[in-house]
PDB file of C-alpha atoms in Angstrom:
ATOM      1  CA  UNK A  29      -8.335 -14.644 -13.364  1.00 91.00           C
ATOM      2  CA  UNK A  30     -11.783 -13.473 -13.506  1.00 96.00           C
ATOM      3  CA  UNK A  31     -11.132  -9.912 -14.510  1.00 97.00           C
ATOM      4  CA  UNK A  32     -14.881  -8.783 -14.201  1.00 97.00           C
ATOM      5  CA  UNK A  33     -15.298 -10.115 -10.770  1.00 97.00           C
ATOM      6  CA  UNK A  34     -12.176  -8.138  -9.561  1.00 98.00           C
ATOM      7  CA  UNK A  35     -13.458  -5.055 -11.059  1.00 98.00           C
ATOM      8  CA  UNK A  36     -16.130  -5.636  -9.582  1.00 97.00           C
ATOM      9  CA  UNK A  37     -14.848  -5.757  -6.283  1.00 97.00           C
ATOM     10  CA  UNK A  38     -12.740  -2.787  -6.449  1.00 97.00           C
ATOM     11  CA  UNK A  39     -16.176  -0.631  -7.828  1.00 97.00           C
ATOM     12  CA  UNK A  40     -14.307  -0.020 -11.422  1.00 97.00           C
ATOM     13  CA  UNK A  41     -17.057   0.437 -14.272  1.00 95.00           C
ATOM     14  CA  UNK A  42     -15.671   0.945 -17.569  1.00 94.00           C
ATOM     15  CA  UNK A  43     -13.476   0.007 -20.439  1.00 95.00           C
ATOM     16  CA  UNK A  44     -11.144  -3.096 -20.054  1.00 95.00           C
ATOM     17  CA  UNK A  45      -8.019  -1.964 -22.382  1.00 95.00           C
ATOM     18  CA  UNK A  46      -4.408  -0.999 -21.741  1.00 96.00           C
ATOM     19  CA  UNK A  47      -4.609   2.517 -21.757  1.00 97.00           C
ATOM     20  CA  UNK A  48      -3.232   5.028 -19.147  1.00 97.00           C
ATOM     21  CA  UNK A  49      -6.781   6.459 -18.571  1.00 97.00           C
ATOM     22  CA  UNK A  50      -7.646   2.748 -17.389  1.00 98.00           C
ATOM     23  CA  UNK A  51      -4.557   2.274 -15.203  1.00 98.00           C
ATOM     24  CA  UNK A  52      -5.065   5.269 -13.486  1.00 97.00           C
ATOM     25  CA  UNK A  53      -8.455   4.659 -12.552  1.00 97.00           C
ATOM     26  CA  UNK A  54      -8.250   0.745 -11.484  1.00 98.00           C
ATOM     27  CA  UNK A  55      -5.428   1.946  -9.652  1.00 98.00           C
ATOM     28  CA  UNK A  56      -7.121   4.753  -7.667  1.00 97.00           C
ATOM     29  CA  UNK A  57     -10.257   2.245  -7.226  1.00 97.00           C
ATOM     30  CA  UNK A  58      -8.063  -0.349  -5.620  1.00 98.00           C
ATOM     31  CA  UNK A  59      -7.245   1.687  -3.010  1.00 97.00           C
ATOM     32  CA  UNK A  60     -10.636   2.930  -2.319  1.00 96.00           C
ATOM     33  CA  UNK A  61     -11.825  -0.428  -2.175  1.00 97.00           C
ATOM     34  CA  UNK A  62      -8.933  -2.704  -0.697  1.00 97.00           C
ATOM     35  CA  UNK A  63      -7.466  -2.486   2.768  1.00 96.00           C
ATOM     36  CA  UNK A  64      -3.789  -2.647   3.574  1.00 96.00           C
ATOM     37  CA  UNK A  65      -3.967  -4.913   6.546  1.00 94.00           C
ATOM     38  CA  UNK A  66      -1.811  -7.868   8.373  1.00 92.00           C
ATOM     39  CA  UNK A  67      -5.205  -9.281   9.995  1.00 92.00           C
ATOM     40  CA  UNK A  68      -3.911 -12.972   8.938  1.00 90.00           C
ATOM     41  CA  UNK A  69      -1.089 -12.719  11.069  1.00 88.00           C
ATOM     42  CA  UNK A  70      -3.317 -11.986  13.933  1.00 85.00           C
ATOM     43  CA  UNK A  71      -6.031 -14.312  13.829  1.00 84.00           C
ATOM     44  CA  UNK A  72      -4.071 -17.631  13.592  1.00 81.00           C
ATOM     45  CA  UNK A  73      -3.162 -17.840   9.818  1.00 80.00           C
ATOM     46  CA  UNK A  74      -0.235 -17.266   7.493  1.00 82.00           C
ATOM     47  CA  UNK A  75      -0.194 -15.086   4.377  1.00 84.00           C
ATOM     48  CA  UNK A  76      -0.314 -17.367   0.947  1.00 85.00           C
ATOM     49  CA  UNK A  77       1.009 -15.497  -1.762  1.00 84.00           C
ATOM     50  CA  UNK A  78       0.062 -18.038  -4.644  1.00 91.00           C
ATOM     51  CA  UNK A  79      -2.416 -15.872  -6.986  1.00 93.00           C
ATOM     52  CA  UNK A  80      -5.337 -18.124  -6.789  1.00 94.00           C
ATOM     53  CA  UNK A  81      -5.591 -17.853  -3.070  1.00 95.00           C
ATOM     54  CA  UNK A  82      -4.746 -13.994  -3.022  1.00 96.00           C
ATOM     55  CA  UNK A  83      -8.043 -13.696  -5.422  1.00 97.00           C
ATOM     56  CA  UNK A  84      -9.934 -16.074  -2.997  1.00 96.00           C
ATOM     57  CA  UNK A  85      -9.031 -13.843  -0.067  1.00 95.00           C
ATOM     58  CA  UNK A  86      -9.031 -10.371  -1.542  1.00 96.00           C
ATOM     59  CA  UNK A  87     -12.050 -10.722  -4.199  1.00 97.00           C
ATOM     60  CA  UNK A  88     -14.202 -13.549  -3.070  1.00 96.00           C
ATOM     61  CA  UNK A  89     -13.924 -12.780   0.678  1.00 94.00           C
ATOM     62  CA  UNK A  90     -13.473  -8.875   0.355  1.00 96.00           C
ATOM     63  CA  UNK A  91     -10.357  -9.006   2.731  1.00 95.00           C
ATOM     64  CA  UNK A  92      -7.068  -7.023   2.003  1.00 95.00           C
ATOM     65  CA  UNK A  93      -3.176  -7.723   2.860  1.00 94.00           C
ATOM     66  CA  UNK A  94       0.040  -5.792   2.747  1.00 91.00           C
ATOM     67  CA  UNK A  95       2.316  -5.451  -0.194  1.00 92.00           C
ATOM     68  CA  UNK A  96       3.190  -8.617  -1.524  1.00 93.00           C
ATOM     69  CA  UNK A  97      -0.681  -9.294  -1.426  1.00 95.00           C
ATOM     70  CA  UNK A  98      -1.940  -5.902  -2.723  1.00 96.00           C
ATOM     71  CA  UNK A  99       0.631  -5.307  -5.592  1.00 97.00           C
ATOM     72  CA  UNK A 100       0.724  -9.210  -6.455  1.00 96.00           C
ATOM     73  CA  UNK A 101      -2.676  -9.546  -6.904  1.00 97.00           C
ATOM     74  CA  UNK A 102      -2.524  -6.326  -8.568  1.00 98.00           C
ATOM     75  CA  UNK A 103       0.086  -7.336 -11.006  1.00 98.00           C
ATOM     76  CA  UNK A 104      -1.739 -10.200 -12.135  1.00 97.00           C
ATOM     77  CA  UNK A 105      -4.766  -7.946 -12.724  1.00 98.00           C
ATOM     78  CA  UNK A 106      -2.881  -5.651 -14.959  1.00 98.00           C
ATOM     79  CA  UNK A 107      -1.378  -8.636 -16.784  1.00 98.00           C
ATOM     80  CA  UNK A 108      -4.856 -10.001 -17.864  1.00 97.00           C
ATOM     81  CA  UNK A 109      -5.750  -6.508 -19.007  1.00 97.00           C
ATOM     82  CA  UNK A 110      -2.921  -6.324 -21.482  1.00 97.00           C
ATOM     83  CA  UNK A 111      -0.574  -4.176 -19.445  1.00 98.00           C
ATOM     84  CA  UNK A 112       3.590  -4.787 -19.444  1.00 98.00           C
ATOM     85  CA  UNK A 113       4.242  -4.847 -16.024  1.00 98.00           C
ATOM     86  CA  UNK A 114       7.381  -5.497 -14.009  1.00 98.00           C
ATOM     87  CA  UNK A 115       7.702  -6.012 -10.104  1.00 98.00           C
ATOM     88  CA  UNK A 116      10.393  -4.162  -8.213  1.00 98.00           C
ATOM     89  CA  UNK A 117      11.835  -4.458  -5.085  1.00 98.00           C
ATOM     90  CA  UNK A 118      11.341  -1.335  -2.606  1.00 97.00           C
ATOM     91  CA  UNK A 119      13.176  -0.804   0.926  1.00 96.00           C
ATOM     92  CA  UNK A 120      10.989   1.270   2.799  1.00 95.00           C
ATOM     93  CA  UNK A 121      12.418   4.180   4.684  1.00 94.00           C
ATOM     94  CA  UNK A 122      11.647   3.761   8.248  1.00 88.00           C
ATOM     95  CA  UNK A 123      11.314   6.862  10.890  1.00 83.00           C
ATOM     96  CA  UNK A 124      14.785   6.870  12.294  1.00 85.00           C
ATOM     97  CA  UNK A 125      16.275   7.402   8.629  1.00 88.00           C
ATOM     98  CA  UNK A 126      17.093   3.875   8.049  1.00 92.00           C
ATOM     99  CA  UNK A 127      16.131   1.510   5.021  1.00 94.00           C
ATOM    100  CA  UNK A 128      14.969  -1.898   5.251  1.00 92.00           C
ATOM    101  CA  UNK A 129      16.741  -4.565   3.312  1.00 94.00           C
ATOM    102  CA  UNK A 130      15.763  -5.444  -0.370  1.00 96.00           C
ATOM    103  CA  UNK A 131      12.493  -7.059  -1.149  1.00 96.00           C
ATOM    104  CA  UNK A 132      11.068  -5.166   1.908  1.00 94.00           C
ATOM    105  CA  UNK A 133       8.412  -4.021  -0.320  1.00 96.00           C
ATOM    106  CA  UNK A 134       7.196  -5.046  -3.378  1.00 97.00           C
ATOM    107  CA  UNK A 135       6.571  -2.307  -6.151  1.00 97.00           C
ATOM    108  CA  UNK A 136       5.346  -2.332  -9.902  1.00 98.00           C
ATOM    109  CA  UNK A 137       6.609  -0.277 -13.058  1.00 98.00           C
ATOM    110  CA  UNK A 138       3.767  -0.425 -15.830  1.00 98.00           C
ATOM    111  CA  UNK A 139       5.624   0.641 -19.206  1.00 98.00           C
ATOM    112  CA  UNK A 140       3.071   1.621 -21.788  1.00 97.00           C
ATOM    113  CA  UNK A 141       3.618   3.657 -24.863  1.00 95.00           C
ATOM    114  CA  UNK A 142       7.274   4.188 -23.788  1.00 95.00           C
ATOM    115  CA  UNK A 143       6.793   5.691 -20.569  1.00 97.00           C
ATOM    116  CA  UNK A 144       7.353   4.160 -17.284  1.00 98.00           C
ATOM    117  CA  UNK A 145       4.734   4.261 -14.387  1.00 98.00           C
ATOM    118  CA  UNK A 146       5.015   3.336 -10.948  1.00 98.00           C
ATOM    119  CA  UNK A 147       1.976   1.592  -9.485  1.00 98.00           C
ATOM    120  CA  UNK A 148       1.648   0.676  -5.669  1.00 98.00           C
ATOM    121  CA  UNK A 149      -1.530  -0.523  -4.148  1.00 97.00           C
ATOM    122  CA  UNK A 150       0.426  -1.747  -1.701  1.00 95.00           C
ATOM    123  CA  UNK A 151       2.120   0.906   0.841  1.00 94.00           C
ATOM    124  CA  UNK A 152      -0.693   1.890   3.348  1.00 86.00           C
ATOM    125  CA  UNK A 153       0.286   5.289   4.260  1.00 83.00           C
ATOM    126  CA  UNK A 154       1.204   7.781   2.996  1.00 83.00           C
ATOM    127  CA  UNK A 155       0.805   6.167  -0.579  1.00 88.00           C
ATOM    128  CA  UNK A 156       0.407   7.649  -3.828  1.00 94.00           C
ATOM    129  CA  UNK A 157      -3.148   7.928  -5.266  1.00 93.00           C
ATOM    130  CA  UNK A 158      -2.330   7.514  -8.963  1.00 96.00           C
ATOM    131  CA  UNK A 159       0.714   6.149 -11.167  1.00 98.00           C
ATOM    132  CA  UNK A 160       3.543   8.305 -11.036  1.00 98.00           C
ATOM    133  CA  UNK A 161       5.922   8.978 -13.797  1.00 98.00           C
ATOM    134  CA  UNK A 162       9.313   7.449 -13.614  1.00 98.00           C
ATOM    135  CA  UNK A 163      10.806   9.362 -16.573  1.00 97.00           C
ATOM    136  CA  UNK A 164      10.766  12.688 -14.962  1.00 96.00           C
ATOM    137  CA  UNK A 165      12.443  14.107 -11.385  1.00 95.00           C
ATOM    138  CA  UNK A 166       9.902  16.835 -11.211  1.00 96.00           C
ATOM    139  CA  UNK A 167       7.167  17.352  -8.622  1.00 95.00           C
ATOM    140  CA  UNK A 168       4.271  15.504  -9.214  1.00 95.00           C
ATOM    141  CA  UNK A 169       1.251  16.918  -7.709  1.00 92.00           C
ATOM    142  CA  UNK A 170      -1.908  14.746  -6.743  1.00 89.00           C
ATOM    143  CA  UNK A 171      -4.513  16.502  -5.150  1.00 81.00           C
ATOM    144  CA  UNK A 172      -3.142  18.168  -1.482  1.00 80.00           C
ATOM    145  CA  UNK A 173       0.261  15.962  -2.215  1.00 87.00           C
ATOM    146  CA  UNK A 174       3.549  16.658  -3.904  1.00 93.00           C
ATOM    147  CA  UNK A 175       5.741  13.884  -4.911  1.00 95.00           C
ATOM    148  CA  UNK A 176       8.682  13.141  -6.754  1.00 97.00           C
ATOM    149  CA  UNK A 177      10.889  10.515  -7.966  1.00 97.00           C
ATOM    150  CA  UNK A 178      14.601  11.054  -7.254  1.00 97.00           C
ATOM    151  CA  UNK A 179      17.562   9.331  -8.986  1.00 96.00           C
ATOM    152  CA  UNK A 180      20.986   8.861  -7.534  1.00 94.00           C
ATOM    153  CA  UNK A 181      23.650   7.085  -8.558  1.00 91.00           C
ATOM    154  CA  UNK A 182      21.583   4.063 -10.302  1.00 90.00           C
ATOM    155  CA  UNK A 183      19.026   4.226  -7.053  1.00 96.00           C
ATOM    156  CA  UNK A 184      15.445   5.586  -7.151  1.00 98.00           C
ATOM    157  CA  UNK A 185      13.828   7.337  -4.252  1.00 98.00           C
ATOM    158  CA  UNK A 186       9.872   8.233  -4.209  1.00 97.00           C
ATOM    159  CA  UNK A 187       9.758  11.267  -1.917  1.00 96.00           C
ATOM    160  CA  UNK A 188       6.692  13.469  -1.091  1.00 94.00           C
ATOM    161  CA  UNK A 189       6.296  16.677   0.914  1.00 90.00           C
ATOM    162  CA  UNK A 190       3.676  15.844   3.521  1.00 72.00           C
ATOM    163  CA  UNK A 191      -0.282  16.934   3.331  1.00 68.00           C
ATOM    164  CA  UNK A 192      -2.174  20.054   2.904  1.00 60.00           C
ATOM    165  CA  UNK A 193      -1.555  23.330   1.499  1.00 55.00           C
ATOM    166  CA  UNK A 194       1.598  24.043   2.847  1.00 59.00           C
ATOM    167  CA  UNK A 195       2.935  20.467   1.151  1.00 60.00           C
ATOM    168  CA  UNK A 196       4.909  22.580  -1.276  1.00 66.00           C
ATOM    169  CA  UNK A 197       6.978  24.399   1.263  1.00 67.00           C
ATOM    170  CA  UNK A 198       7.777  21.742   2.796  1.00 79.00           C
ATOM    171  CA  UNK A 199      11.083  19.549   2.957  1.00 88.00           C
ATOM    172  CA  UNK A 200      11.214  16.032   0.577  1.00 93.00           C
ATOM    173  CA  UNK A 201      10.967  13.041   2.999  1.00 93.00           C
ATOM    174  CA  UNK A 202      11.943   9.931   1.361  1.00 95.00           C
ATOM    175  CA  UNK A 203       9.161   6.626   1.781  1.00 96.00           C
ATOM    176  CA  UNK A 204      11.381   4.315  -0.102  1.00 97.00           C
ATOM    177  CA  UNK A 205      14.180   3.405  -2.609  1.00 97.00           C
ATOM    178  CA  UNK A 206      14.408   1.122  -5.452  1.00 98.00           C
ATOM    179  CA  UNK A 207      16.187  -0.203  -8.896  1.00 97.00           C
ATOM    180  CA  UNK A 208      14.339  -0.894 -12.002  1.00 97.00           C
ATOM    181  CA  UNK A 209      15.708  -4.122 -11.809  1.00 97.00           C
ATOM    182  CA  UNK A 210      13.090  -7.185 -12.835  1.00 98.00           C
ATOM    183  CA  UNK A 211      12.184  -9.495  -9.920  1.00 97.00           C
ATOM    184  CA  UNK A 212      10.196 -12.454  -9.708  1.00 96.00           C
ATOM    185  CA  UNK A 213       7.146 -13.353  -7.402  1.00 95.00           C
ATOM    186  CA  UNK A 214       9.500 -15.613  -5.420  1.00 94.00           C
ATOM    187  CA  UNK A 215      12.204 -13.230  -4.452  1.00 96.00           C
ATOM    188  CA  UNK A 216      10.219 -11.585  -2.073  1.00 95.00           C
ATOM    189  CA  UNK A 217       9.469 -15.070  -0.080  1.00 94.00           C
ATOM    190  CA  UNK A 218      12.041 -14.301   2.837  1.00 93.00           C
ATOM    191  CA  UNK A 219      10.966 -10.894   3.908  1.00 92.00           C
ATOM    192  CA  UNK A 220       7.164 -12.027   3.655  1.00 91.00           C
ATOM    193  CA  UNK A 221       7.903 -14.464   6.405  1.00 91.00           C
ATOM    194  CA  UNK A 222      10.416 -12.270   8.447  1.00 91.00           C
ATOM    195  CA  UNK A 223       7.240  -9.763   8.529  1.00 91.00           C
ATOM    196  CA  UNK A 224       4.834 -12.360   9.766  1.00 89.00           C
ATOM    197  CA  UNK A 225       7.249 -13.755  12.133  1.00 88.00           C
ATOM    198  CA  UNK A 226       9.991 -11.098  13.346  1.00 87.00           C
ATOM    199  CA  UNK A 227       9.668  -9.445  16.620  1.00 84.00           C
ATOM    200  CA  UNK A 228      11.559  -6.574  14.823  1.00 84.00           C
ATOM    201  CA  UNK A 229       8.668  -6.221  12.000  1.00 86.00           C
ATOM    202  CA  UNK A 230       5.636  -4.014  12.778  1.00 84.00           C
ATOM    203  CA  UNK A 231       3.375  -6.276  10.863  1.00 86.00           C
ATOM    204  CA  UNK A 232       4.114  -9.017  13.664  1.00 87.00           C
ATOM    205  CA  UNK A 233       3.626  -6.728  16.881  1.00 85.00           C
ATOM    206  CA  UNK A 234       0.856  -4.647  15.870  1.00 87.00           C
ATOM    207  CA  UNK A 235      -2.519  -5.608  13.770  1.00 88.00           C
ATOM    208  CA  UNK A 236      -3.081  -3.159  11.924  1.00 91.00           C
ATOM    209  CA  UNK A 237      -5.710  -1.625   8.865  1.00 94.00           C
ATOM    210  CA  UNK A 238      -5.793   1.442   6.549  1.00 95.00           C
ATOM    211  CA  UNK A 239      -7.689   2.039   3.737  1.00 95.00           C
ATOM    212  CA  UNK A 240      -7.794   5.376   1.474  1.00 93.00           C
ATOM    213  CA  UNK A 241     -11.715   6.982   1.692  1.00 91.00           C
ATOM    214  CA  UNK A 242     -12.651   9.951  -0.887  1.00 89.00           C
ATOM    215  CA  UNK A 243     -11.467  12.894   1.230  1.00 86.00           C
ATOM    216  CA  UNK A 244      -9.552  10.921   3.903  1.00 89.00           C
ATOM    217  CA  UNK A 245      -8.230   7.762   5.695  1.00 92.00           C
ATOM    218  CA  UNK A 246      -8.864   5.576   8.419  1.00 94.00           C
ATOM    219  CA  UNK A 247      -6.376   3.378  10.350  1.00 94.00           C
ATOM    220  CA  UNK A 248      -6.887   1.339  13.042  1.00 93.00           C
ATOM    221  CA  UNK A 249      -3.223  -0.068  14.643  1.00 90.00           C
ATOM    222  CA  UNK A 250      -3.000  -1.746  18.205  1.00 83.00           C
ATOM    223  CA  UNK A 251      -5.943  -0.312  20.401  1.00 88.00           C
ATOM    224  CA  UNK A 252      -6.713   2.662  18.180  1.00 91.00           C
ATOM    225  CA  UNK A 253      -8.872   4.094  15.461  1.00 94.00           C
ATOM    226  CA  UNK A 254      -7.562   7.380  13.615  1.00 94.00           C
ATOM    227  CA  UNK A 255      -9.713   9.006  10.994  1.00 93.00           C
ATOM    228  CA  UNK A 256      -8.192  11.521   8.802  1.00 90.00           C
ATOM    229  CA  UNK A 257      -9.894  14.128   6.813  1.00 88.00           C
ATOM    230  CA  UNK A 258      -7.593  15.367   4.007  1.00 80.00           C
ATOM    231  CA  UNK A 259      -7.942  19.330   3.404  1.00 71.00           C
ATOM    232  CA  UNK A 260      -9.814  21.446   1.305  1.00 68.00           C
ATOM    233  CA  UNK A 261      -8.632  24.544   0.136  1.00 58.00           C
ATOM    234  CA  UNK A 262      -6.255  26.686   2.931  1.00 55.00           C
ATOM    235  CA  UNK A 263      -7.555  23.993   5.602  1.00 65.00           C
ATOM    236  CA  UNK A 264      -5.291  21.606   6.773  1.00 71.00           C
ATOM    237  CA  UNK A 265      -5.525  17.754   7.676  1.00 80.00           C
ATOM    238  CA  UNK A 266      -7.573  16.515  10.585  1.00 86.00           C
ATOM    239  CA  UNK A 267      -7.324  14.006  12.846  1.00 87.00           C
ATOM    240  CA  UNK A 268      -9.659  12.040  15.244  1.00 92.00           C
ATOM    241  CA  UNK A 269      -8.319   9.074  17.301  1.00 94.00           C
ATOM    242  CA  UNK A 270     -10.068   6.908  19.868  1.00 92.00           C
ATOM    243  CA  UNK A 271      -9.052   4.093  22.090  1.00 93.00           C
ATOM    244  CA  UNK A 272     -10.718   1.154  21.473  1.00 90.00           C
ATOM    245  CA  UNK A 273     -11.695  -1.976  23.728  1.00 90.00           C
ATOM    246  CA  UNK A 274     -10.913  -5.123  22.635  1.00 87.00           C
ATOM    247  CA  UNK A 275     -14.386  -6.539  21.976  1.00 88.00           C
ATOM    248  CA  UNK A 276     -15.214  -3.340  19.812  1.00 90.00           C
ATOM    249  CA  UNK A 277     -12.393  -4.421  16.843  1.00 91.00           C
ATOM    250  CA  UNK A 278     -14.469  -6.642  15.430  1.00 91.00           C
ATOM    251  CA  UNK A 279     -17.277  -4.072  14.598  1.00 92.00           C
ATOM    252  CA  UNK A 280     -14.787  -1.601  13.751  1.00 93.00           C
ATOM    253  CA  UNK A 281     -13.410  -3.430  11.075  1.00 94.00           C
ATOM    254  CA  UNK A 282     -16.813  -4.298   9.685  1.00 94.00           C
ATOM    255  CA  UNK A 283     -17.811  -0.779   9.792  1.00 93.00           C
ATOM    256  CA  UNK A 284     -15.022   0.839   8.210  1.00 93.00           C
ATOM    257  CA  UNK A 285     -13.421  -1.534   6.076  1.00 95.00           C
ATOM    258  CA  UNK A 286     -15.779  -4.160   5.178  1.00 94.00           C
ATOM    259  CA  UNK A 287     -13.699  -6.827   6.578  1.00 94.00           C
ATOM    260  CA  UNK A 288     -15.285  -9.735   8.980  1.00 91.00           C
ATOM    261  CA  UNK A 289     -12.920 -12.454   9.905  1.00 87.00           C
ATOM    262  CA  UNK A 290     -12.897 -16.259   9.565  1.00 82.00           C
ATOM    263  CA  UNK A 291     -11.424 -16.122  13.297  1.00 81.00           C
ATOM    264  CA  UNK A 292     -10.878 -13.903  16.167  1.00 80.00           C
ATOM    265  CA  UNK A 293      -8.782 -11.236  16.087  1.00 81.00           C
ATOM    266  CA  UNK A 294      -5.950 -11.271  18.735  1.00 77.00           C
ATOM    267  CA  UNK A 295      -4.420  -7.585  18.747  1.00 68.00           C
ATOM    268  CA  UNK A 296      -1.135  -6.687  19.887  1.00 63.00           C
ATOM    269  CA  UNK A 297       0.174  -3.549  21.289  1.00 55.00           C
ATOM    270  CA  UNK A 298       3.833  -4.332  21.729  1.00 50.00           C
ATOM    271  CA  UNK A 299       7.095  -2.313  21.076  1.00 45.00           C
ATOM    272  CA  UNK A 300       8.455  -2.564  17.907  1.00 43.00           C
ATOM    273  CA  UNK A 301      11.947  -1.527  16.388  1.00 41.00           C
ATOM    274  CA  UNK A 302      12.617   0.094  13.735  1.00 39.00           C
ATOM    275  CA  UNK A 303       9.594   2.951  14.566  1.00 39.00           C
ATOM    276  CA  UNK A 304       6.662   2.201  13.979  1.00 42.00           C
ATOM    277  CA  UNK A 305       5.566   2.929  10.179  1.00 45.00           C
ATOM    278  CA  UNK A 306       2.346   2.167   8.055  1.00 48.00           C
ATOM    279  CA  UNK A 307       3.247   0.715   5.124  1.00 46.00           C
TER     280      UNK A 307
END
């Protein structure tokens, strides 16, 4: 891997060493620079999980990807930088309360100076901004959000309390569950294929692209663009959504996400089961 080229792609300038400060910085810079998207599926292609092909797509062609792509390439970067990294299998909680199967989501655990950190640059929204400690169940604040990692009978649950100044008074909601069992990249192959081919997967049924911004998030899904602004002080989250025409989508992808596709996008806006969730 050309580490320098990867770091340039995400706009990181600083030391290249395995410290927590560097881990925190490259995690955030990745989220601000690389979209979470499934546009390859909707423009006549298939997701390729080989590291060199991920590098070509995300770094050289300035694209994004979903969890196996973003976290798969981020895993390679962290290893090259000297971090101890373990792939973990996550099961995403859908809005109907059910969890996906094992290997539904790839996440990363970094062990550094005897402490364990959850890293995830491939969840979409609402993802974490910075690595979360896996050695405590106490609430962990990240800007206007509050998270915790709860353990129950060997299973760990990433939970959050929503957006804004009232987050601390809201009920905890699970995002996904996972164990600390190490996984190999090939373990995710079948679920990666499922999300590209199954009518029960949001990724197959709807084209989507979302990326964190310094003070918000932009999300394209189906024929809609939503711009979210995060709160400052006592203000709440604000959202603006507009309907898109098919001939607007190419320009929106370039303007909002910096994405130029090799082949025309064929957007879908069809029902999906379980209920829609961007991850």
